[in-house]
JSON list of C-alpha atoms in Angstrom, two decimals:
[
{"chain": "A", "resi": 1, "resn": "MET", "atom": "CA", "xyz": [4.78, 4.90, 8.30]},
{"chain": "A", "resi": 2, "resn": "THR", "atom": "CA", "xyz": [3.77, 6.78, 11.43]},
{"chain": "A", "resi": 3, "resn": "ASP", "atom": "CA", "xyz": [3.17, 4.99, 14.71]},
{"chain": "A", "resi": 4, "resn": "CYS", "atom": "CA", "xyz": [2.46, 6.61, 18.05]},
{"chain": "A", "resi": 5, "resn": "VAL", "atom": "CA", "xyz": [3.15, 4.81, 21.29]},
{"chain": "A", "resi": 6, "resn": "VAL", "atom": "CA", "xyz": [1.82, 6.31, 24.52]},
{"chain": "A", "resi": 7, "resn": "ALA", "atom": "CA", "xyz": [3.47, 5.33, 27.79]},
{"chain": "A", "resi": 8, "resn": "ALA", "atom": "CA", "xyz": [1.19, 7.09, 30.31]},
{"chain": "A", "resi": 9, "resn": "PRO", "atom": "CA", "xyz": [-1.53, 9.78, 30.17]},
{"chain": "A", "resi": 10, "resn": "LEU", "atom": "CA", "xyz": [-0.03, 13.27, 30.40]},
{"chain": "A", "resi": 11, "resn": "ALA", "atom": "CA", "xyz": [3.42, 11.75, 30.79]},
{"chain": "A", "resi": 12, "resn": "THR", "atom": "CA", "xyz": [5.69, 10.52, 27.99]},
{"chain": "A", "resi": 13, "resn": "VAL", "atom": "CA", "xyz": [4.63, 10.04, 24.37]},
{"chain": "A", "resi": 14, "resn": "ILE", "atom": "CA", "xyz": [6.95, 7.95, 22.22]},
{"chain": "A", "resi": 15, "resn": "GLY", "atom": "CA", "xyz": [6.68, 8.86, 18.54]},
{"chain": "A", "resi": 16, "resn": "ALA", "atom": "CA", "xyz": [8.09, 6.13, 16.30]},
{"chain": "A", "resi": 17, "resn": "GLU", "atom": "CA", "xyz": [8.76, 6.68, 12.59]},
{"chain": "A", "resi": 18, "resn": "THR", "atom": "CA", "xyz": [10.91, 5.13, 9.87]},
{"chain": "A", "resi": 19, "resn": "ALA", "atom": "CA", "xyz": [10.58, 7.63, 6.99]},
{"chain": "A", "resi": 20, "resn": "PRO", "atom": "CA", "xyz": [13.50, 10.13, 7.07]},
{"chain": "A", "resi": 21, "resn": "LEU", "atom": "CA", "xyz": [11.32, 13.23, 6.56]},
{"chain": "A", "resi": 22, "resn": "PHE", "atom": "CA", "xyz": [8.94, 12.41, 9.40]},
{"chain": "A", "resi": 23, "resn": "SER", "atom": "CA", "xyz": [11.77, 11.19, 11.62]},
{"chain": "A", "resi": 24, "resn": "ALA", "atom": "CA", "xyz": [13.39, 14.62, 11.32]},
{"chain": "A", "resi": 25, "resn": "MET", "atom": "CA", "xyz": [10.07, 16.27, 12.21]},
{"chain": "A", "resi": 26, "resn": "LEU", "atom": "CA", "xyz": [9.75, 14.02, 15.27]},
{"chain": "A", "resi": 27, "resn": "ARG", "atom": "CA", "xyz": [13.25, 14.97, 16.40]},
{"chain": "A", "resi": 28, "resn": "GLN", "atom": "CA", "xyz": [12.29, 18.65, 16.22]},
{"chain": "A", "resi": 29, "resn": "LEU", "atom": "CA", "xyz": [9.17, 17.99, 18.31]},
{"chain": "A", "resi": 30, "resn": "GLY", "atom": "CA", "xyz": [11.25, 16.16, 20.88]},
{"chain": "A", "resi": 31, "resn": "ALA", "atom": "CA", "xyz": [13.89, 18.86, 21.16]},
{"chain": "A", "resi": 32, "resn": "PRO", "atom": "CA", "xyz": [14.13, 20.99, 24.33]},
{"chain": "A", "resi": 33, "resn": "PRO", "atom": "CA", "xyz": [12.14, 22.41, 26.02]},
{"chain": "A", "resi": 34, "resn": "SER", "atom": "CA", "xyz": [9.75, 19.49, 25.29]},
{"chain": "A", "resi": 35, "resn": "THR", "atom": "CA", "xyz": [9.57, 17.05, 28.17]},
{"chain": "A", "resi": 36, "resn": "PHE", "atom": "CA", "xyz": [6.69, 14.86, 27.04]},
{"chain": "A", "resi": 37, "resn": "LEU", "atom": "CA", "xyz": [7.74, 13.54, 23.61]},
{"chain": "A", "resi": 38, "resn": "THR", "atom": "CA", "xyz": [10.48, 11.01, 22.98]},
{"chain": "A", "resi": 39, "resn": "PRO", "atom": "CA", "xyz": [11.15, 10.63, 19.23]},
{"chain": "A", "resi": 40, "resn": "VAL", "atom": "CA", "xyz": [12.31, 7.17, 18.13]},
{"chain": "A", "resi": 41, "resn": "VAL", "atom": "CA", "xyz": [13.46, 6.14, 14.65]},
{"chain": "A", "resi": 42, "resn": "ALA", "atom": "CA", "xyz": [12.01, 2.64, 14.53]},
{"chain": "A", "resi": 43, "resn": "SER", "atom": "CA", "xyz": [9.43, 0.50, 12.80]},
{"chain": "A", "resi": 44, "resn": "ALA", "atom": "CA", "xyz": [6.57, -1.39, 14.41]},
{"chain": "A", "resi": 45, "resn": "GLU", "atom": "CA", "xyz": [8.68, -4.52, 13.93]},
{"chain": "A", "resi": 46, "resn": "ASP", "atom": "CA", "xyz": [11.63, -2.92, 15.75]},
{"chain": "A", "resi": 47, "resn": "ILE", "atom": "CA", "xyz": [9.44, -2.16, 18.75]},
{"chain": "A", "resi": 48, "resn": "SER", "atom": "CA", "xyz": [7.72, -5.54, 18.59]},
{"chain": "A", "resi": 49, "resn": "GLU", "atom": "CA", "xyz": [11.05, -7.39, 18.50]},
{"chain": "A", "resi": 50, "resn": "ARG", "atom": "CA", "xyz": [12.56, -5.11, 21.19]},
{"chain": "A", "resi": 51, "resn": "ARG", "atom": "CA", "xyz": [15.35, -4.08, 18.82]},
{"chain": "A", "resi": 52, "resn": "THR", "atom": "CA", "xyz": [14.83, -0.47, 19.89]},
{"chain": "A", "resi": 53, "resn": "ALA", "atom": "CA", "xyz": [15.31, 0.76, 23.45]},
{"chain": "A", "resi": 54, "resn": "LEU", "atom": "CA", "xyz": [12.28, 2.57, 24.87]},
{"chain": "A", "resi": 55, "resn": "PRO", "atom": "CA", "xyz": [11.97, 4.56, 28.10]},
{"chain": "A", "resi": 56, "resn": "TYR", "atom": "CA", "xyz": [9.45, 2.02, 29.42]},
{"chain": "A", "resi": 57, "resn": "GLU", "atom": "CA", "xyz": [9.41, -1.77, 29.37]},
{"chain": "A", "resi": 58, "resn": "GLN", "atom": "CA", "xyz": [5.59, -1.84, 29.29]},
{"chain": "A", "resi": 59, "resn": "LEU", "atom": "CA", "xyz": [3.32, 0.64, 27.54]},
{"chain": "A", "resi": 60, "resn": "ASP", "atom": "CA", "xyz": [-0.16, 1.83, 28.46]},
{"chain": "A", "resi": 61, "resn": "ALA", "atom": "CA", "xyz": [-1.29, 2.41, 24.88]},
{"chain": "A", "resi": 62, "resn": "MET", "atom": "CA", "xyz": [-0.11, 2.06, 21.32]},
{"chain": "A", "resi": 63, "resn": "TRP", "atom": "CA", "xyz": [-1.53, 3.58, 18.17]},
{"chain": "A", "resi": 64, "resn": "LEU", "atom": "CA", "xyz": [-0.69, 2.50, 14.62]},
{"chain": "A", "resi": 65, "resn": "LYS", "atom": "CA", "xyz": [-2.28, 4.76, 12.02]},
{"chain": "A", "resi": 66, "resn": "GLU", "atom": "CA", "xyz": [-2.37, 3.65, 8.38]},
{"chain": "A", "resi": 67, "resn": "SER", "atom": "CA", "xyz": [0.86, 1.73, 8.76]},
{"chain": "A", "resi": 68, "resn": "VAL", "atom": "CA", "xyz": [-0.07, -1.89, 9.41]},
{"chain": "A", "resi": 69, "resn": "HIS", "atom": "CA", "xyz": [-0.12, -2.62, 5.66]},
{"chain": "A", "resi": 70, "resn": "HIS", "atom": "CA", "xyz": [3.62, -1.89, 5.59]},
{"chain": "A", "resi": 71, "resn": "VAL", "atom": "CA", "xyz": [4.30, -4.62, 8.16]},
{"chain": "A", "resi": 72, "resn": "VAL", "atom": "CA", "xyz": [5.65, -7.77, 6.47]},
{"chain": "A", "resi": 73, "resn": "GLU", "atom": "CA", "xyz": [4.40, -10.24, 9.08]},
{"chain": "A", "resi": 74, "resn": "PRO", "atom": "CA", "xyz": [1.52, -8.47, 10.86]},
{"chain": "A", "resi": 75, "resn": "ALA", "atom": "CA", "xyz": [0.48, -11.47, 12.98]},
{"chain": "A", "resi": 76, "resn": "HIS", "atom": "CA", "xyz": [3.97, -11.75, 14.44]},
{"chain": "A", "resi": 77, "resn": "ALA", "atom": "CA", "xyz": [4.45, -8.00, 14.89]},
{"chain": "A", "resi": 78, "resn": "LEU", "atom": "CA", "xyz": [1.06, -7.48, 16.53]},
{"chain": "A", "resi": 79, "resn": "ARG", "atom": "CA", "xyz": [1.75, -10.32, 18.94]},
{"chain": "A", "resi": 80, "resn": "GLY", "atom": "CA", "xyz": [5.03, -8.67, 19.91]},
{"chain": "A", "resi": 81, "resn": "LEU", "atom": "CA", "xyz": [3.33, -5.30, 20.38]},
{"chain": "A", "resi": 82, "resn": "ALA", "atom": "CA", "xyz": [0.58, -6.90, 22.46]},
{"chain": "A", "resi": 83, "resn": "ASN", "atom": "CA", "xyz": [3.27, -8.41, 24.70]},
{"chain": "A", "resi": 84, "resn": "ARG", "atom": "CA", "xyz": [4.62, -4.91, 25.36]},
{"chain": "A", "resi": 85, "resn": "LEU", "atom": "CA", "xyz": [1.31, -3.69, 26.77]},
{"chain": "A", "resi": 86, "resn": "ALA", "atom": "CA", "xyz": [0.89, -3.23, 30.50]},
{"chain": "A", "resi": 87, "resn": "PRO", "atom": "CA", "xyz": [-2.17, -4.86, 32.13]},
{"chain": "A", "resi": 88, "resn": "GLY", "atom": "CA", "xyz": [-5.21, -2.97, 30.90]},
{"chain": "A", "resi": 89, "resn": "GLY", "atom": "CA", "xyz": [-3.15, -1.45, 28.10]},
{"chain": "A", "resi": 90, "resn": "ARG", "atom": "CA", "xyz": [-4.67, -0.84, 24.67]},
{"chain": "A", "resi": 91, "resn": "LEU", "atom": "CA", "xyz": [-3.47, -1.24, 21.11]},
{"chain": "A", "resi": 92, "resn": "LEU", "atom": "CA", "xyz": [-5.38, 0.71, 18.44]},
{"chain": "A", "resi": 93, "resn": "VAL", "atom": "CA", "xyz": [-4.85, 0.05, 14.74]},
{"chain": "A", "resi": 94, "resn": "VAL", "atom": "CA", "xyz": [-6.41, 2.68, 12.46]},
{"chain": "A", "resi": 95, "resn": "MET", "atom": "CA", "xyz": [-6.51, 1.59, 8.84]},
{"chain": "A", "resi": 96, "resn": "LEU", "atom": "CA", "xyz": [-8.37, 1.82, 5.57]},
{"chain": "A", "resi": 97, "resn": "PRO", "atom": "CA", "xyz": [-10.76, -1.03, 4.73]},
{"chain": "A", "resi": 98, "resn": "ALA", "atom": "CA", "xyz": [-9.86, -3.83, 2.33]},
{"chain": "A", "resi": 99, "resn": "SER", "atom": "CA", "xyz": [-11.35, -1.86, -0.58]},
{"chain": "A", "resi": 100, "resn": "ILE", "atom": "CA", "xyz": [-11.90, 1.84, -1.14]},
{"chain": "A", "resi": 101, "resn": "ARG", "atom": "CA", "xyz": [-14.12, 4.02, -3.34]},
{"chain": "A", "resi": 102, "resn": "TYR", "atom": "CA", "xyz": [-11.58, 6.74, -4.08]},
{"chain": "A", "resi": 103, "resn": "PRO", "atom": "CA", "xyz": [-11.69, 8.25, -7.60]},
{"chain": "A", "resi": 104, "resn": "LEU", "atom": "CA", "xyz": [-8.37, 6.64, -8.57]},
{"chain": "A", "resi": 105, "resn": "PHE", "atom": "CA", "xyz": [-7.45, 4.85, -11.79]},
{"chain": "A", "resi": 106, "resn": "GLU", "atom": "CA", "xyz": [-8.19, 1.12, -11.99]},
{"chain": "A", "resi": 107, "resn": "ALA", "atom": "CA", "xyz": [-4.59, -0.07, -11.71]},
{"chain": "A", "resi": 108, "resn": "ALA", "atom": "CA", "xyz": [-4.15, 1.90, -8.47]},
{"chain": "A", "resi": 109, "resn": "LEU", "atom": "CA", "xyz": [-7.36, 0.54, -6.97]},
{"chain": "A", "resi": 110, "resn": "ALA", "atom": "CA", "xyz": [-6.32, -3.00, -7.89]},
{"chain": "A", "resi": 111, "resn": "ARG", "atom": "CA", "xyz": [-2.89, -2.41, -6.36]},
{"chain": "A", "resi": 112, "resn": "PHE", "atom": "CA", "xyz": [-4.52, -1.15, -3.17]},
{"chain": "A", "resi": 113, "resn": "GLU", "atom": "CA", "xyz": [-6.68, -4.27, -2.79]},
{"chain": "A", "resi": 114, "resn": "GLU", "atom": "CA", "xyz": [-3.62, -6.41, -3.45]},
{"chain": "A", "resi": 115, "resn": "LEU", "atom": "CA", "xyz": [-1.66, -4.80, -0.60]},
{"chain": "A", "resi": 116, "resn": "GLN", "atom": "CA", "xyz": [-4.28, -3.82, 1.97]},
{"chain": "A", "resi": 117, "resn": "PRO", "atom": "CA", "xyz": [-5.07, -6.35, 4.70]},
{"chain": "A", "resi": 118, "resn": "ASP", "atom": "CA", "xyz": [-8.67, -6.90, 5.79]},
{"chain": "A", "resi": 119, "resn": "PRO", "atom": "CA", "xyz": [-9.37, -5.20, 9.15]},
{"chain": "A", "resi": 120, "resn": "ALA", "atom": "CA", "xyz": [-11.19, -8.36, 10.29]},
{"chain": "A", "resi": 121, "resn": "VAL", "atom": "CA", "xyz": [-7.97, -10.32, 9.71]},
{"chain": "A", "resi": 122, "resn": "ILE", "atom": "CA", "xyz": [-6.00, -7.78, 11.75]},
{"chain": "A", "resi": 123, "resn": "GLU", "atom": "CA", "xyz": [-8.58, -8.08, 14.53]},
{"chain": "A", "resi": 124, "resn": "GLY", "atom": "CA", "xyz": [-8.11, -11.85, 14.41]},
{"chain": "A", "resi": 125, "resn": "TYR", "atom": "CA", "xyz": [-4.34, -11.50, 14.78]},
{"chain": "A", "resi": 126, "resn": "MET", "atom": "CA", "xyz": [-4.82, -9.26, 17.80]},
{"chain": "A", "resi": 127, "resn": "ARG", "atom": "CA", "xyz": [-7.31, -11.65, 19.37]},
{"chain": "A", "resi": 128, "resn": "THR", "atom": "CA", "xyz": [-4.90, -14.54, 18.83]},
{"chain": "A", "resi": 129, "resn": "ALA", "atom": "CA", "xyz": [-2.26, -12.42, 20.56]},
{"chain": "A", "resi": 130, "resn": "GLY", "atom": "CA", "xyz": [-4.43, -12.53, 23.68]},
{"chain": "A", "resi": 131, "resn": "LEU", "atom": "CA", "xyz": [-6.20, -9.17, 23.44]},
{"chain": "A", "resi": 132, "resn": "GLU", "atom": "CA", "xyz": [-9.89, -8.44, 23.91]},
{"chain": "A", "resi": 133, "resn": "THR", "atom": "CA", "xyz": [-10.81, -6.89, 20.58]},
{"chain": "A", "resi": 134, "resn": "SER", "atom": "CA", "xyz": [-13.43, -4.84, 18.79]},
{"chain": "A", "resi": 135, "resn": "LEU", "atom": "CA", "xyz": [-13.75, -3.62, 15.21]},
{"chain": "A", "resi": 136, "resn": "SER", "atom": "CA", "xyz": [-15.67, -0.51, 14.17]},
{"chain": "A", "resi": 137, "resn": "TYR", "atom": "CA", "xyz": [-15.87, 1.75, 11.13]},
{"chain": "A", "resi": 138, "resn": "VAL", "atom": "CA", "xyz": [-16.27, 5.49, 10.66]},
{"chain": "A", "resi": 139, "resn": "GLU", "atom": "CA", "xyz": [-17.13, 7.03, 7.31]},
{"chain": "A", "resi": 140, "resn": "HIS", "atom": "CA", "xyz": [-17.32, 10.62, 6.20]},
{"chain": "A", "resi": 141, "resn": "GLU", "atom": "CA", "xyz": [-17.75, 12.37, 2.86]},
{"chain": "A", "resi": 142, "resn": "LEU", "atom": "CA", "xyz": [-14.85, 14.07, 1.12]},
{"chain": "A", "resi": 143, "resn": "ARG", "atom": "CA", "xyz": [-15.31, 16.92, -1.37]},
{"chain": "A", "resi": 144, "resn": "ILE", "atom": "CA", "xyz": [-12.15, 17.88, -3.26]},
{"chain": "A", "resi": 145, "resn": "ASP", "atom": "CA", "xyz": [-11.59, 20.08, -6.30]},
{"chain": "A", "resi": 146, "resn": "ARG", "atom": "CA", "xyz": [-10.82, 17.73, -9.20]},
{"chain": "A", "resi": 147, "resn": "ASP", "atom": "CA", "xyz": [-7.64, 19.48, -10.34]},
{"chain": "A", "resi": 148, "resn": "LYS", "atom": "CA", "xyz": [-6.37, 19.66, -6.78]},
{"chain": "A", "resi": 149, "resn": "TYR", "atom": "CA", "xyz": [-6.98, 15.94, -6.39]},
{"chain": "A", "resi": 150, "resn": "PHE", "atom": "CA", "xyz": [-5.15, 15.19, -9.64]},
{"chain": "A", "resi": 151, "resn": "GLY", "atom": "CA", "xyz": [-2.22, 17.18, -8.24]},
{"chain": "A", "resi": 152, "resn": "MET", "atom": "CA", "xyz": [-2.34, 15.06, -5.08]},
{"chain": "A", "resi": 153, "resn": "VAL", "atom": "CA", "xyz": [-2.17, 11.93, -7.23]},
{"chain": "A", "resi": 154, "resn": "ARG", "atom": "CA", "xyz": [0.82, 13.35, -9.14]},
{"chain": "A", "resi": 155, "resn": "ALA", "atom": "CA", "xyz": [2.48, 14.02, -5.78]},
{"chain": "A", "resi": 156, "resn": "ARG", "atom": "CA", "xyz": [1.70, 10.40, -4.82]},
{"chain": "A", "resi": 157, "resn": "TYR", "atom": "CA", "xyz": [-0.27, 11.30, -1.72]},
{"chain": "A", "resi": 158, "resn": "MET", "atom": "CA", "xyz": [-0.87, 7.60, -1.04]},
{"chain": "A", "resi": 159, "resn": "SER", "atom": "CA", "xyz": [2.11, 5.31, -0.62]},
{"chain": "A", "resi": 160, "resn": "LEU", "atom": "CA", "xyz": [0.69, 2.81, -3.10]},
{"chain": "A", "resi": 161, "resn": "LEU", "atom": "CA", "xyz": [1.06, 5.42, -5.88]},
{"chain": "A", "resi": 162, "resn": "SER", "atom": "CA", "xyz": [4.85, 5.28, -5.49]},
{"chain": "A", "resi": 163, "resn": "ALA", "atom": "CA", "xyz": [4.70, 1.95, -7.35]},
{"chain": "A", "resi": 164, "resn": "PHE", "atom": "CA", "xyz": [3.74, 3.79, -10.55]},
{"chain": "A", "resi": 165, "resn": "SER", "atom": "CA", "xyz": [6.06, 5.70, -12.89]},
{"chain": "A", "resi": 166, "resn": "ASP", "atom": "CA", "xyz": [5.39, 9.29, -13.93]},
{"chain": "A", "resi": 167, "resn": "SER", "atom": "CA", "xyz": [4.00, 8.14, -17.28]},
{"chain": "A", "resi": 168, "resn": "GLU", "atom": "CA", "xyz": [1.74, 5.57, -15.58]},
{"chain": "A", "resi": 169, "resn": "ILE", "atom": "CA", "xyz": [0.48, 8.27, -13.23]},
{"chain": "A", "resi": 170, "resn": "GLU", "atom": "CA", "xyz": [-0.29, 10.59, -16.15]},
{"chain": "A", "resi": 171, "resn": "LYS", "atom": "CA", "xyz": [-2.07, 7.79, -18.00]},
{"chain": "A", "resi": 172, "resn": "GLY", "atom": "CA", "xyz": [-4.04, 7.08, -14.84]},
{"chain": "A", "resi": 173, "resn": "ILE", "atom": "CA", "xyz": [-5.02, 10.74, -14.48]},
{"chain": "A", "resi": 174, "resn": "ASP", "atom": "CA", "xyz": [-6.25, 10.73, -18.09]},
{"chain": "A", "resi": 175, "resn": "GLU", "atom": "CA", "xyz": [-8.40, 7.73, -17.16]},
{"chain": "A", "resi": 176, "resn": "MET", "atom": "CA", "xyz": [-9.68, 9.54, -14.06]},
{"chain": "A", "resi": 177, "resn": "ARG", "atom": "CA", "xyz": [-10.45, 12.68, -16.08]},
{"chain": "A", "resi": 178, "resn": "VAL", "atom": "CA", "xyz": [-12.74, 10.70, -18.39]},
{"chain": "A", "resi": 179, "resn": "ALA", "atom": "CA", "xyz": [-14.41, 8.85, -15.52]},
{"chain": "A", "resi": 180, "resn": "HIS", "atom": "CA", "xyz": [-14.90, 12.03, -13.47]},
{"chain": "A", "resi": 181, "resn": "PRO", "atom": "CA", "xyz": [-15.78, 15.07, -15.62]},
{"chain": "A", "resi": 182, "resn": "GLU", "atom": "CA", "xyz": [-17.26, 16.90, -12.61]},
{"chain": "A", "resi": 183, "resn": "SER", "atom": "CA", "xyz": [-15.27, 19.82, -11.18]},
{"chain": "A", "resi": 184, "resn": "VAL", "atom": "CA", "xyz": [-15.63, 18.66, -7.57]},
{"chain": "A", "resi": 185, "resn": "LEU", "atom": "CA", "xyz": [-15.03, 15.04, -6.60]},
{"chain": "A", "resi": 186, "resn": "VAL", "atom": "CA", "xyz": [-17.31, 13.66, -3.90]},
{"chain": "A", "resi": 187, "resn": "PHE", "atom": "CA", "xyz": [-16.49, 10.27, -2.41]},
{"chain": "A", "resi": 188, "resn": "PRO", "atom": "CA", "xyz": [-16.59, 8.39, 0.91]},
{"chain": "A", "resi": 189, "resn": "ASP", "atom": "CA", "xyz": [-13.55, 8.06, 3.15]},
{"chain": "A", "resi": 190, "resn": "ARG", "atom": "CA", "xyz": [-13.92, 5.07, 5.46]},
{"chain": "A", "resi": 191, "resn": "PHE", "atom": "CA", "xyz": [-11.62, 4.03, 8.30]},
{"chain": "A", "resi": 192, "resn": "ALA", "atom": "CA", "xyz": [-11.50, 0.89, 10.38]},
{"chain": "A", "resi": 193, "resn": "PHE", "atom": "CA", "xyz": [-10.65, 1.08, 14.09]},
{"chain": "A", "resi": 194, "resn": "VAL", "atom": "CA", "xyz": [-9.31, -2.19, 15.47]},
{"chain": "A", "resi": 195, "resn": "LEU", "atom": "CA", "xyz": [-8.99, -1.94, 19.24]},
{"chain": "A", "resi": 196, "resn": "GLY", "atom": "CA", "xyz": [-7.31, -4.50, 21.44]},
{"chain": "A", "resi": 197, "resn": "ARG", "atom": "CA", "xyz": [-7.06, -4.47, 25.24]},
{"chain": "A", "resi": 198, "resn": "ARG", "atom": "CA", "xyz": [-4.78, -6.56, 27.38]},
{"chain": "A", "resi": 199, "resn": "GLN", "atom": "CA", "xyz": [-6.58, -8.21, 30.29]},
{"chain": "A", "resi": 200, "resn": "GLY", "atom": "CA", "xyz": [-5.86, -7.06, 33.82]},
{"chain": "A", "resi": 201, "resn": "GLU", "atom": "CA", "xyz": [-6.18, -3.86, 35.78]},
{"chain": "A", "resi": 202, "resn": "PRO", "atom": "CA", "xyz": [-3.83, -0.94, 35.16]},
{"chain": "A", "resi": 203, "resn": "ALA", "atom": "CA", "xyz": [-1.12, -0.56, 37.79]}
]
């Protein structure tokens, strides 16, 4: 789960991450001579609950990209994050929609819909937290070589695929191979942008 918290334009960027691999990468980015990035090993909940010390008490902007579905209690966490915004501060949640049209096997698509929150619900949580909100979508077309995509599935390029065993993945790929005999897979990739702004003028 990768979150990015921005404290001030052209000043300090706080990169928060919980996965060990990405946390190590963040630490490298924050090593000297960097003066603008502060790496933090923390979850959105840690920051929301103020369990992690940050260089600033209030933040100008926060960005959560494809991570809100990992949050156990999103309404509570988003309220806590909203409370950490400075007047005029913004919270942007970038996420996939509630359903996707990826060329995955049926069990994976069903698992996705089971786990993925609806962006409209996330917007509602942010509005309840006192933010002025908007919800928009951006869609673009992906074209990926079929065998390359199957390799991505084997490598579990989406976190939801980690719920399946190797044999289940191979069975799923067999299902995908029958459903998609074409050599190049063409499908839409759609993202939701949920933007919240705290009332008040920036300091």
